[in-house]
Short mmCIF file of C-alpha atoms in Angstrom, two decimals:
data_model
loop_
_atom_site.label_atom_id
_atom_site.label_comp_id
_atom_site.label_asym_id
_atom_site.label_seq_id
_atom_site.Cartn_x
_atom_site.Cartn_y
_atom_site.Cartn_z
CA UNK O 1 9.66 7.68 -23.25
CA UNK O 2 10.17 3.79 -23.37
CA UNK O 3 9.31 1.91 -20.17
CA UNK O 4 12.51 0.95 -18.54
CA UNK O 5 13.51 -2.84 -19.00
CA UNK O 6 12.61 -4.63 -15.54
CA UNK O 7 15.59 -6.74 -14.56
CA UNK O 8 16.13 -9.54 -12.57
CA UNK O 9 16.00 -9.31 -8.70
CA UNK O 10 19.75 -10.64 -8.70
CA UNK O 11 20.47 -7.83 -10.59
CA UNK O 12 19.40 -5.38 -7.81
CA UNK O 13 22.62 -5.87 -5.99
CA UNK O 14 24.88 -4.99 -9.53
CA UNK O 15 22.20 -2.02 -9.72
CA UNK O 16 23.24 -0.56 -6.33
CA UNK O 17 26.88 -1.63 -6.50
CA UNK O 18 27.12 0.36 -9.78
CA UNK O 19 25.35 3.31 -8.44
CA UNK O 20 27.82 3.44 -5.71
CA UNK O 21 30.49 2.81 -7.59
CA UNK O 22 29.36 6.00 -9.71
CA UNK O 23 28.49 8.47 -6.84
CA UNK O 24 32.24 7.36 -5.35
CA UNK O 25 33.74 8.09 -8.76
CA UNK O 26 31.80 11.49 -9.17
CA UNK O 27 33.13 12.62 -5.40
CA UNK O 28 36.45 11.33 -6.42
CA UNK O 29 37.06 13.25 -9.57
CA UNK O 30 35.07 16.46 -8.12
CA UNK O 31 37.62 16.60 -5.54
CA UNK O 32 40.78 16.07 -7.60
CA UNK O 33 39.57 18.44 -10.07
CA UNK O 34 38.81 21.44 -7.20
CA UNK O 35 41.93 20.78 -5.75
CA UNK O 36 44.15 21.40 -9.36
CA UNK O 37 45.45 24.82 -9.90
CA UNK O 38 45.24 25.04 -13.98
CA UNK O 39 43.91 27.66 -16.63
CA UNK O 40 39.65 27.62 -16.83
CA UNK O 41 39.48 25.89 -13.65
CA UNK O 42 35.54 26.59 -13.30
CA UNK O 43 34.93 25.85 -16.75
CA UNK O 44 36.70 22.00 -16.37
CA UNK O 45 35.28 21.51 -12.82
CA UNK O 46 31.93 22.42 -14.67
CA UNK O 47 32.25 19.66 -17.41
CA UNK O 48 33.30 16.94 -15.47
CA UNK O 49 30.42 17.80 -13.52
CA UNK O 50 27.95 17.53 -15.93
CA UNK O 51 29.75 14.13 -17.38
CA UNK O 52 29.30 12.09 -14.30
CA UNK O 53 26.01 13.67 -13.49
CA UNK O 54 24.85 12.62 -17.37
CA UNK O 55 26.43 9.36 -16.69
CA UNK O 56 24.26 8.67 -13.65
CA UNK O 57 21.59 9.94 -14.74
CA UNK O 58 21.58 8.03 -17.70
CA UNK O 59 21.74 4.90 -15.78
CA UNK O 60 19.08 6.13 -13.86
CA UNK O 61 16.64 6.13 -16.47
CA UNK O 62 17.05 2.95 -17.81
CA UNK O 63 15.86 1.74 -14.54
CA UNK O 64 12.61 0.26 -13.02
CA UNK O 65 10.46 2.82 -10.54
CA UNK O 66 10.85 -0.30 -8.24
CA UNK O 67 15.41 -0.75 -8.60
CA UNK O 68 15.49 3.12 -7.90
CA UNK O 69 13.16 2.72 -5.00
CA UNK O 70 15.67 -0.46 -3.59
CA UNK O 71 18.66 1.89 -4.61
CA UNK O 72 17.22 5.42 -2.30
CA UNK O 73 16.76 2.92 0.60
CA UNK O 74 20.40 1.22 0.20
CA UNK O 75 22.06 5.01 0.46
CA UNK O 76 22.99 7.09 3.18
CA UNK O 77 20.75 10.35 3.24
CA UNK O 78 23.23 12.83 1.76
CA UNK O 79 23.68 10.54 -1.93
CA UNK O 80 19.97 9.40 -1.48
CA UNK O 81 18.93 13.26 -1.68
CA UNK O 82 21.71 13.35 -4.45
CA UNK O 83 20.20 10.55 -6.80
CA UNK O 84 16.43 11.61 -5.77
CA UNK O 85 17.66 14.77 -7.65
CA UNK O 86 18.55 13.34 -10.82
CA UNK O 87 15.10 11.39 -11.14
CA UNK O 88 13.70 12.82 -13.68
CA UNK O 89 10.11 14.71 -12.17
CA UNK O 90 7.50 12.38 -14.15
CA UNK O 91 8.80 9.77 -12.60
CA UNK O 92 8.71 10.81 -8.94
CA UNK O 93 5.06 10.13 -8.19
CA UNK O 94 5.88 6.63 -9.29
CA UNK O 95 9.24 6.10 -7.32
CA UNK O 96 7.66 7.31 -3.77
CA UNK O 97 4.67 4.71 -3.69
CA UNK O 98 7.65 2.05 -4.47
CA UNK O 99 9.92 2.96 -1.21
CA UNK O 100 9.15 2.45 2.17
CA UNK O 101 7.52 4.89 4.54
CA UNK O 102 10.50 6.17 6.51
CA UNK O 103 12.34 6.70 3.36
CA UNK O 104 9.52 8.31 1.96
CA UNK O 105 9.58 10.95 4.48
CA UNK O 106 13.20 11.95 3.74
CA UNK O 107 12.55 12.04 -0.19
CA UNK O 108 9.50 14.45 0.50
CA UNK O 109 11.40 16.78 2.56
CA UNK O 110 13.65 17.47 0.54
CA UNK O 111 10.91 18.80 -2.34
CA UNK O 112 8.94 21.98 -2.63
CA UNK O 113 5.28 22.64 -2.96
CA UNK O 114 5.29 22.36 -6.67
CA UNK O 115 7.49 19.31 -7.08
CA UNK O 116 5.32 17.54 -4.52
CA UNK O 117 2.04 18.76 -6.53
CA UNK O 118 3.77 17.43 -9.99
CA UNK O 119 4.63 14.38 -8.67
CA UNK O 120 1.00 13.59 -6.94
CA UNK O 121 -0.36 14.97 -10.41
CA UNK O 122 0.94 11.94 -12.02
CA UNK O 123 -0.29 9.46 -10.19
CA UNK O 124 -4.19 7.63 -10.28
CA UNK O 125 -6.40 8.25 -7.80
CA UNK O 126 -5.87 4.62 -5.95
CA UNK O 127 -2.30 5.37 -6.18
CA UNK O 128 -3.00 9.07 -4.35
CA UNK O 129 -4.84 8.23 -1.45
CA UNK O 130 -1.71 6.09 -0.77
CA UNK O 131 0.17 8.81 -1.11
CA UNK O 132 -1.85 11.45 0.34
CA UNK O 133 -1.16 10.58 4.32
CA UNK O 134 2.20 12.03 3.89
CA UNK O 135 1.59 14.98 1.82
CA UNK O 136 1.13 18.29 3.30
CA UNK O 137 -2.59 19.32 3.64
CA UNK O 138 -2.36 22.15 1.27
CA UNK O 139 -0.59 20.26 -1.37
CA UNK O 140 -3.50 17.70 -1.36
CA UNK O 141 -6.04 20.81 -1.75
CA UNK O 142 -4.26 21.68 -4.86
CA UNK O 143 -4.30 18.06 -5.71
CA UNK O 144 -7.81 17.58 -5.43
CA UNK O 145 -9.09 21.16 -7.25
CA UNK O 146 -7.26 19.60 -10.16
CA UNK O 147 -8.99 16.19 -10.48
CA UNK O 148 -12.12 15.78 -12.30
CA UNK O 149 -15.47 15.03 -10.88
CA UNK O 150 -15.05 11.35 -11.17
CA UNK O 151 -11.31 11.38 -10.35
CA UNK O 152 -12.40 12.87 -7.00
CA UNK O 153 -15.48 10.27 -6.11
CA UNK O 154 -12.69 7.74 -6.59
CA UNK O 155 -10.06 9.46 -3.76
CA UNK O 156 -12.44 9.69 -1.62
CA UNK O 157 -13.53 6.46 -1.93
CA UNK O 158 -10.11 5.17 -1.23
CA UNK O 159 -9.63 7.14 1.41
CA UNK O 160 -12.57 6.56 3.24
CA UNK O 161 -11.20 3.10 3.98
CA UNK O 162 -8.32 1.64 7.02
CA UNK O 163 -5.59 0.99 4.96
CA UNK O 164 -6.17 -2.88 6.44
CA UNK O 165 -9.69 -2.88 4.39
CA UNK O 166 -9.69 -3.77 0.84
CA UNK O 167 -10.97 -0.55 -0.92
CA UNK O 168 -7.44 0.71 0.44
CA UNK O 169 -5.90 -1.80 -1.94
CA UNK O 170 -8.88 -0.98 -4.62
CA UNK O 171 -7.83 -0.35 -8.18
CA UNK O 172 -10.37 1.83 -10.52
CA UNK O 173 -8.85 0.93 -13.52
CA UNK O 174 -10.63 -1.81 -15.01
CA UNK O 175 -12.64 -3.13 -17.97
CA UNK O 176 -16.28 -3.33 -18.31
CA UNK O 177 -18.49 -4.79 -20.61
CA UNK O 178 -22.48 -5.43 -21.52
CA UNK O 179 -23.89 -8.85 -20.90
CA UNK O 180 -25.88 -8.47 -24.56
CA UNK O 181 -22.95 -7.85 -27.21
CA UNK O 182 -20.97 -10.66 -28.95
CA UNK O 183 -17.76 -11.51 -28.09
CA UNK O 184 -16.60 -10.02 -31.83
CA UNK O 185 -17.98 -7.00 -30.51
CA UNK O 186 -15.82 -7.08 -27.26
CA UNK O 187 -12.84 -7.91 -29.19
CA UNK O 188 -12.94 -4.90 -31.63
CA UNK O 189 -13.85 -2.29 -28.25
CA UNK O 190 -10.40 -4.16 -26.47
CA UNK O 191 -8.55 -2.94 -29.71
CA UNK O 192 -9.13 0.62 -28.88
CA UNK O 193 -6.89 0.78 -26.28
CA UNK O 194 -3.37 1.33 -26.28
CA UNK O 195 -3.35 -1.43 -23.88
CA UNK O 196 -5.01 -3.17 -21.23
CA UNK O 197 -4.73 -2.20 -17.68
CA UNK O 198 -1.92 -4.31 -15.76
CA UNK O 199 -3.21 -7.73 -14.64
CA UNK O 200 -5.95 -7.94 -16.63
CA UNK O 201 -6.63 -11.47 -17.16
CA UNK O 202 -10.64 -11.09 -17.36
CA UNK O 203 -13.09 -8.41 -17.72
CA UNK O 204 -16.02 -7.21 -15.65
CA UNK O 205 -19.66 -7.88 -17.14
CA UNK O 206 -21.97 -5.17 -15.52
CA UNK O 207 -25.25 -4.63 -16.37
CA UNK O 208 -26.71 -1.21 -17.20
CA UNK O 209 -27.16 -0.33 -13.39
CA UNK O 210 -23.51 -1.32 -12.98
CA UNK O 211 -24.00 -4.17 -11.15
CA UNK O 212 -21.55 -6.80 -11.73
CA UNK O 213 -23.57 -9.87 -13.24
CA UNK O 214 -20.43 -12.36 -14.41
CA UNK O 215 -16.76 -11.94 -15.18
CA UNK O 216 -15.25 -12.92 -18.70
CA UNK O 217 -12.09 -14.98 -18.57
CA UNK O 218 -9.73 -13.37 -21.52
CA UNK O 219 -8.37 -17.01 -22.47
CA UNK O 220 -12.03 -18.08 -22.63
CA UNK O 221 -12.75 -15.16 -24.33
CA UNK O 222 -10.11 -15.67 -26.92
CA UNK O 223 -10.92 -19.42 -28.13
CA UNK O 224 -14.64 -19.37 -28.16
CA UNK O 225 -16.76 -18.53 -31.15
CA UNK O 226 -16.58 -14.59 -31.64
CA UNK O 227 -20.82 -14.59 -32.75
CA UNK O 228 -21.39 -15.95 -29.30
CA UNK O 229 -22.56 -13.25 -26.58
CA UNK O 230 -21.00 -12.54 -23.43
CA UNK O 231 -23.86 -14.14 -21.38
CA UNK O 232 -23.42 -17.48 -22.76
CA UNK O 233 -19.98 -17.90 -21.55
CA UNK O 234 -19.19 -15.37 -19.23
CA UNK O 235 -18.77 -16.79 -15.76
CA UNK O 236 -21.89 -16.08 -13.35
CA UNK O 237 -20.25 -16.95 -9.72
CA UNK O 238 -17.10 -15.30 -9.47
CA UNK O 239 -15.18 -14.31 -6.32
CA UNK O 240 -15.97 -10.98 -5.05
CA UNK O 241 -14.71 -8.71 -2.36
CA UNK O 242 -16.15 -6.22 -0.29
CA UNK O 243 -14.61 -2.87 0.16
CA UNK O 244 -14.98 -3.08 4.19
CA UNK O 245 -13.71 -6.47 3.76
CA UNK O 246 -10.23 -7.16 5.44
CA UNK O 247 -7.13 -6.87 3.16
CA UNK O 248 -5.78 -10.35 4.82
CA UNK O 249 -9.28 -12.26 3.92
CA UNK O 250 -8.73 -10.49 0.73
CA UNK O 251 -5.07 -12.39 0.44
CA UNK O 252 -5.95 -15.71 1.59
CA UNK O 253 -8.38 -15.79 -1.24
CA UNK O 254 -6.11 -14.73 -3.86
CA UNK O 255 -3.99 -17.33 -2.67
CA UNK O 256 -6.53 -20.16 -2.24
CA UNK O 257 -8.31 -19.46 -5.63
CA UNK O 258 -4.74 -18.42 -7.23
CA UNK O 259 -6.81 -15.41 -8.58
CA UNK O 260 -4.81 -12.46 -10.52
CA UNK O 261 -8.22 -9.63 -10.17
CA UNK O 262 -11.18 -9.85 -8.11
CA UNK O 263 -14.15 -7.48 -8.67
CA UNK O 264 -15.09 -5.39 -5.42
CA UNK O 265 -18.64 -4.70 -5.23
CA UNK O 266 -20.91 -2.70 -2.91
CA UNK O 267 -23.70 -4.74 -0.79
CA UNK O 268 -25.88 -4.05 -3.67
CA UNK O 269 -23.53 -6.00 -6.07
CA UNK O 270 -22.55 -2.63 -7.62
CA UNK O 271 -19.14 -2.81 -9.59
CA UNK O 272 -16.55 -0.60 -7.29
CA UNK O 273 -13.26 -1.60 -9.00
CA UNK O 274 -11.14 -4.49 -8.24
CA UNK O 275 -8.08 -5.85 -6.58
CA UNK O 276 -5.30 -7.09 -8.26
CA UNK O 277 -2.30 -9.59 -7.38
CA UNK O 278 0.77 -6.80 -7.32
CA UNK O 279 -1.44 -4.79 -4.80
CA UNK O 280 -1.97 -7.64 -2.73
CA UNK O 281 1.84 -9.34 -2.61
CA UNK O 282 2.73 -5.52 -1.58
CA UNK O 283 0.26 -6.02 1.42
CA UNK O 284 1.44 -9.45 2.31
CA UNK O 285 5.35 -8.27 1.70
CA UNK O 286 4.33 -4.89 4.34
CA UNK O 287 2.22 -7.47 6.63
CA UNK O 288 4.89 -9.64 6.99
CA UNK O 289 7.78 -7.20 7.70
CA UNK O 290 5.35 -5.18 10.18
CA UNK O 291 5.11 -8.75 11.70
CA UNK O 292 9.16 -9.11 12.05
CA UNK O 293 9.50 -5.71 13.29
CA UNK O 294 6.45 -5.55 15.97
CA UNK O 295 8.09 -9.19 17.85
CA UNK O 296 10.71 -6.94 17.85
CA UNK O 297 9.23 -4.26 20.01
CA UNK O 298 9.97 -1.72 17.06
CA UNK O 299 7.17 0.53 17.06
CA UNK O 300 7.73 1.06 13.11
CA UNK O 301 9.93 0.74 9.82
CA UNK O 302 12.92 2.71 10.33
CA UNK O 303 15.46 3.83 7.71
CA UNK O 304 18.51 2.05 8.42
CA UNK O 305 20.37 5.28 7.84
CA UNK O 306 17.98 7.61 10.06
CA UNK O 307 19.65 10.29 12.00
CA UNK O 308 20.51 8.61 15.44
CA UNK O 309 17.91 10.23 17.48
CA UNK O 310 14.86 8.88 15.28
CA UNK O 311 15.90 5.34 15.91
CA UNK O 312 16.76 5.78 19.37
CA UNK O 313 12.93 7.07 19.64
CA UNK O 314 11.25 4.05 17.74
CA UNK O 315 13.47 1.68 20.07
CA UNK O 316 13.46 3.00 23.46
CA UNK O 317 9.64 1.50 24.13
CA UNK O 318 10.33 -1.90 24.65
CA UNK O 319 13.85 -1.11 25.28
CA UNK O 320 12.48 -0.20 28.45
CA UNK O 321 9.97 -3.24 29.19
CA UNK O 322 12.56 -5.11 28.35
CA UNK O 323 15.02 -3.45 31.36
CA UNK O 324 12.02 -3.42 34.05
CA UNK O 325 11.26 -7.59 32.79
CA UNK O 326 14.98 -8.00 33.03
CA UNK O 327 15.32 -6.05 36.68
CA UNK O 328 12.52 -8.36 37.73
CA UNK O 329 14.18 -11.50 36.70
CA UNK O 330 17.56 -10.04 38.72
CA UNK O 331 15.30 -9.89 41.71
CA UNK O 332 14.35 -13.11 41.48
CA UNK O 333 17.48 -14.50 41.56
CA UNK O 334 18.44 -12.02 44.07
CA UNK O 335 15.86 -14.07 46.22
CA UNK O 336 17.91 -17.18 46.46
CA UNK O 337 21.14 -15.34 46.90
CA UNK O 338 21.80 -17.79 49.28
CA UNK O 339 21.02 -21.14 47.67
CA UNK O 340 23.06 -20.25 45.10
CA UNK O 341 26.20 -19.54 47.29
CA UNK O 342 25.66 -22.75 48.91
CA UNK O 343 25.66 -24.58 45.88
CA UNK O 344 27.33 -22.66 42.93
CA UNK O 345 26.22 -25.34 40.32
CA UNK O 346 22.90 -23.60 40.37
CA UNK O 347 24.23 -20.45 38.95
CA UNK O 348 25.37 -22.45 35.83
CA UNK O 349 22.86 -24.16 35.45
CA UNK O 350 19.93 -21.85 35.64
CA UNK O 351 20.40 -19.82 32.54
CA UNK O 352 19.59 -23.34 30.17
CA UNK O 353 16.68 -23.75 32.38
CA UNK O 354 15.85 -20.01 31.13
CA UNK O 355 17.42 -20.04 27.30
CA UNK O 356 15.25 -23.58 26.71
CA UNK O 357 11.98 -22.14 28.06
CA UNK O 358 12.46 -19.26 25.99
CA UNK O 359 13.13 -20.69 23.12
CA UNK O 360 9.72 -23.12 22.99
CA UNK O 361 8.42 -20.30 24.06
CA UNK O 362 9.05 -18.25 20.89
CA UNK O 363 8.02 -21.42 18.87
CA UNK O 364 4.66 -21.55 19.92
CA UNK O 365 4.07 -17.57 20.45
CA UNK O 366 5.25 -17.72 16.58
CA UNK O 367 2.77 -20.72 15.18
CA UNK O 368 0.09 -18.76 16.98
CA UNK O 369 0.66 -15.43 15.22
CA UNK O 370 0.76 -16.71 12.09
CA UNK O 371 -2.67 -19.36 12.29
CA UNK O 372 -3.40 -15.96 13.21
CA UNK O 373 -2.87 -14.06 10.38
CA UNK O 374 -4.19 -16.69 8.27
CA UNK O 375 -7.43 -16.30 10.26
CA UNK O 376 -7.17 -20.35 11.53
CA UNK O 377 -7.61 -19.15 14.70
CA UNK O 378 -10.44 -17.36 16.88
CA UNK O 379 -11.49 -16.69 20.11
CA UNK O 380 -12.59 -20.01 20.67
CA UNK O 381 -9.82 -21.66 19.80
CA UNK O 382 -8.18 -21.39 22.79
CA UNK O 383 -8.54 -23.84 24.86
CA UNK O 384 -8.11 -26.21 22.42
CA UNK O 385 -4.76 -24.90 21.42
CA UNK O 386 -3.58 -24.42 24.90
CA UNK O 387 -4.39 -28.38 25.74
CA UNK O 388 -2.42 -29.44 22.34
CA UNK O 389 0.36 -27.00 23.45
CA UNK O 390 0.62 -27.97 27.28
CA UNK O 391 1.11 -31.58 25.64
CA UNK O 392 3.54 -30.84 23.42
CA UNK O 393 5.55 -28.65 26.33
CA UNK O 394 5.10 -31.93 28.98
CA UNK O 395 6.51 -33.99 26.04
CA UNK O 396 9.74 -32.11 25.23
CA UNK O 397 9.91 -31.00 29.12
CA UNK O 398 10.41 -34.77 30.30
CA UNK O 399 12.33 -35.44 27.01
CA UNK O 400 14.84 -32.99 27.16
CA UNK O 401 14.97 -31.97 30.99
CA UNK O 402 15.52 -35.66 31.52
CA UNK O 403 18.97 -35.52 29.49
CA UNK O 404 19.80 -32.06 31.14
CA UNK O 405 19.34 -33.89 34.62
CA UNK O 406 21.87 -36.95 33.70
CA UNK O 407 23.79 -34.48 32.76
CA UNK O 408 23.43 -32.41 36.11
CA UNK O 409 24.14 -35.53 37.52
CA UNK O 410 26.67 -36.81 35.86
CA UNK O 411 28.53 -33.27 36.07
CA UNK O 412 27.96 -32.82 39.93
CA UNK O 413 27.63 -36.12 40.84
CA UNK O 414 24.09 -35.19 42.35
CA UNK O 415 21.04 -37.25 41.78
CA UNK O 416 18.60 -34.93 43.37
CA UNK O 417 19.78 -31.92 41.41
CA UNK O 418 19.35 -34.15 38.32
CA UNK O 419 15.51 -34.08 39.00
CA UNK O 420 15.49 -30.66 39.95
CA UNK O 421 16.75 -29.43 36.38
CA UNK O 422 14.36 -31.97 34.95
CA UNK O 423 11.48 -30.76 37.00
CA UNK O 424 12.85 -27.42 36.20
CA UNK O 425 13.08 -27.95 32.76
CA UNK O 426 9.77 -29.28 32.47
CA UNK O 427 7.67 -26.36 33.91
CA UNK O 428 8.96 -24.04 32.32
CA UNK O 429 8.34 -25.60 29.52
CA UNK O 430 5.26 -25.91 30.36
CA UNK O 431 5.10 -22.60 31.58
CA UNK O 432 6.23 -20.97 28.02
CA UNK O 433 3.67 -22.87 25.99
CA UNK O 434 1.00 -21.15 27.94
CA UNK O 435 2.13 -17.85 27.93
CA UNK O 436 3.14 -18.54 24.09
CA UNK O 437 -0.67 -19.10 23.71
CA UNK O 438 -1.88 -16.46 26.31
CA UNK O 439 -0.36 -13.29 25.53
CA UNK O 440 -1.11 -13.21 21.33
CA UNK O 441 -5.15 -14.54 21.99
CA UNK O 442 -4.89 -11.88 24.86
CA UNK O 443 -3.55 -9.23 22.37
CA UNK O 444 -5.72 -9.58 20.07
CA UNK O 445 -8.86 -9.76 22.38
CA UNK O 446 -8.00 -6.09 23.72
CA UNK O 447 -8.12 -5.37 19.85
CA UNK O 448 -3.60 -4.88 19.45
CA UNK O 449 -1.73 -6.93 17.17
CA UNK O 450 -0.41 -10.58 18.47
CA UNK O 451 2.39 -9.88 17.39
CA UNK O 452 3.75 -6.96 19.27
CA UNK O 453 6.65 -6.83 21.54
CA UNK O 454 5.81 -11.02 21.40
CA UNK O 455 9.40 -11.86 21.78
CA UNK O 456 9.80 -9.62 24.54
CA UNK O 457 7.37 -10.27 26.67
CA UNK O 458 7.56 -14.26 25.97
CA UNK O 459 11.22 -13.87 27.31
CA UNK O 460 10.55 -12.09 30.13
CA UNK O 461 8.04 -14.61 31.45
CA UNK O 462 10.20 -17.37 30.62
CA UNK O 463 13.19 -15.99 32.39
CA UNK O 464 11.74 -14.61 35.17
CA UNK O 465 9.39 -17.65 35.51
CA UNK O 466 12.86 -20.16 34.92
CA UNK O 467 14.74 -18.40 37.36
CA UNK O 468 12.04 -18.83 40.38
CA UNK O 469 11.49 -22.60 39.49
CA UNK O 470 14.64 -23.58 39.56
CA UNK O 471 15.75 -21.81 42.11
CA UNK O 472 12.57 -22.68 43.98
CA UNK O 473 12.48 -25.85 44.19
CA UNK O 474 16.77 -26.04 44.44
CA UNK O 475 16.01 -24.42 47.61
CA UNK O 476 13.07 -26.70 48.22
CA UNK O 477 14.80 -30.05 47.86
CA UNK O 478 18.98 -29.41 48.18
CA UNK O 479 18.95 -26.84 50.74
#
């Protein structure tokens, strides 16, 4: 079977939209048709059926793994198990690495033993230890009984990693060569395959102990003389990873070196396999949405069209920090109950003090995650940042809580509660560019990600925090 033509990502949407447009047209007709009363009923029912499934199914095919993947997310569970069974079955193995994990989980059960065997029997061994977390453990002993002897070293292997090291993102399939053979040589072995494997853009020069001793460019390859060895012009310094390396120091340097491979090698410089660009834009893409959703306070990817109780459960954690943070800030104001009904201004005045501190506070919590994640910042960075972000916070405090007081002023005709909302202002300010510092270099000293529940917890300090300044000194200087 010809590889399906990849498309455009604009196209995804016209994908879906005539995928839907299909499945509505199928459920349509199916119901008109069961409802006439006419001669061979079963018999038409039966061939319309089969025309709209052949239609879909058609469509299907001439799709990427990746479109179909996008499509099974996009549907509601009863026509995403509809379309998962018109895939054809050499194609599932393919299809589940491509979709996300909580859709995953939905597509496998919905498949037996041997259709969950088939479809893991299709797929490389990087590709199955991917796989393998969310197949049942007896379907992975079949699995493995049918893999050869090498095919086996490489699963476990890639399973022996975090799947935040890079021998989790470790591909097997590569191309090696001998140091000692002319490049005429090399060019009539590359001819023996049907083709190369994807994102090959050089190949791996091992010596007979397979350790990696150079890397051969193919564009270098392909424009020097062809009676020249591989030694002479192979390159002897390449970028290497480690398999205990971590995947994000394994991004920044594709993206700092603009690499497209990078050989992964043991401590002993022996060739493991390599690491290639797809594998590692899938990481970033994953990093960067487990990111979104853990400022969030979602505990993990949900499928948008989960049955209600599974997103209730990967919600209701922070849910409920977020209602004992927000029960706190209530008894704060509950505090200065009666400051406020002496002067009422406060009460509408206090939530900008609040929104404002929250939202520098979310700045800064959010430059910090990412240096973060770029590995800018450490440890001992701290300090440092802290300093340049009190600054900053002092800055836009008497900036902006000096036009929020003239305001004040000018609204209520009150100087001194003018200098209250720009003291206000100020320190909490102050106060949110400290925690927006504290809480992800705190995080990640107790070894949990800087990102989690970030948003949440930034809020309820500045809120909480807001509401007592304010209020506090109100109290202190208008009472």
């Amino acid at each position: 079977m010809s590889e399906p033509e990849i498309k455009p990502r604009d196209n995804l949407q016209d994908h879906l939209r005539e995928v839907q447009e299909l499945l509505h047209r199928h459920k349509l007709v199916e119901t008109l048709v069961h409802r006439q009363d006419m001669p061979r009923h079963d018999l038409v029912e039966g061939l319309v059926h089969k025309q709209h499934i052949q239609e879909l199914t058609t469509r299907l095919d001439e799709m990427h793994a990746a479109d179909i993947a996008f499509i099974l997310e996009s549907l509601p569970i009863e026509e995403r198990t509809f379309v998962w069974d018109l895939v054809k079955a050499e194609r599932d193995g393919e299809i589940l690495l491509e979709v996300s994990d909580a859709v995953r989980e939905t597509l496998l059960e919905t498949m037996d033993r041997d259709e969950l065997k088939a479809a893991a029997g299709t797929l490389d061994a990087d590709e199955l230890a991917d796989l393998a977390p969310d197949l049942p453990d007896e379907v992975m002993e079949d699995v493995y009984q049918a893999l050869d002897l090498e095919e086996r070293a490489q699963l476990r292997a890639a399973m022996s990693y975090d799947e935040d090291a890079v021998g989790a993102l470790m591909d097997f399939d590569m191309v090696t060569i001998r140091p000692d053979i002319r490049l005429e040589v090399v060019l009539r072995y590359l001819r023996r395959f049907a083709e190369l494997p994807d994102h090959t853009d050089q190949l791996f020069v091992a010596n007979r102990d397979e350790a990696l001793v150079g890397v051969l460019p193919l564009g270098k390859m392909l424009v020097s003389d062809p009676e020249r060895l591989v030694s002479e012009i192979m390159l002897t310094d390449p970028v290497t990873l480690r398999p205990d390396d971590k995947a994000e120091d394994a991004a920044n340097a594709f993206e700092r070196y603009d690499l497209v491979s990078a050989p992964v090698v043991t401590a002993n410089n022996q060739l493991m396999g390599r690491v290639t660009v797809d594998t590692v834009v899938d990481f970033i893409r994953e990093e960067s949405e487990a990111e979104l959703l853990n400022q969030a306070g979602l505990r993990e990817e949900e499928d948008i069209f989960a049955p209600v109780l599974d997103s209730v459960r990967n919600r209701w954690t922070w849910l409920a920090i977020n209602l004992v943070t927000a029960f706190v800030a209530s008894r704060v104001i509950g505090l200065f109950e009666g400051s406020i009904e002496k002067l009422v201004a406060l009460a509408a005045l206090m939530p900008i003090v609040a929104g404002i501190g929250g939202n520098s506070g979310n700045q800064t919590i959010t430059m910090i995650v990412r240096a973060m994640a770029m590995g800018q910042v450490d440890s001992n960075s701290g300090k440092r940042l802290l300093k340049k972000e009190v600054g900053v916070a002092l800055i836009n405090g008497l900036v902006w809580g000096g036009l929020l007081g003239v305001l004040a002023w000018w609204l209520y005709g009150n100087a001194q509660l003018g200098a209250v909302m720009t003291a206000a202002t100020t320190l909490n300010l102050l106060l949110a560019s400290s925690m927006g510092v504290v809480i992800p270099m705190a995080m990640q000293r107790f070894g949990r990600d800087p990102a989690l529940g970030s948003s949440v917890m930034i809020t309820a300090c500045t809120d909480s925090g807001g509401f007592f300044i304010f209020l506090g000194l109100a109290t202190l200087f208008l009472m």
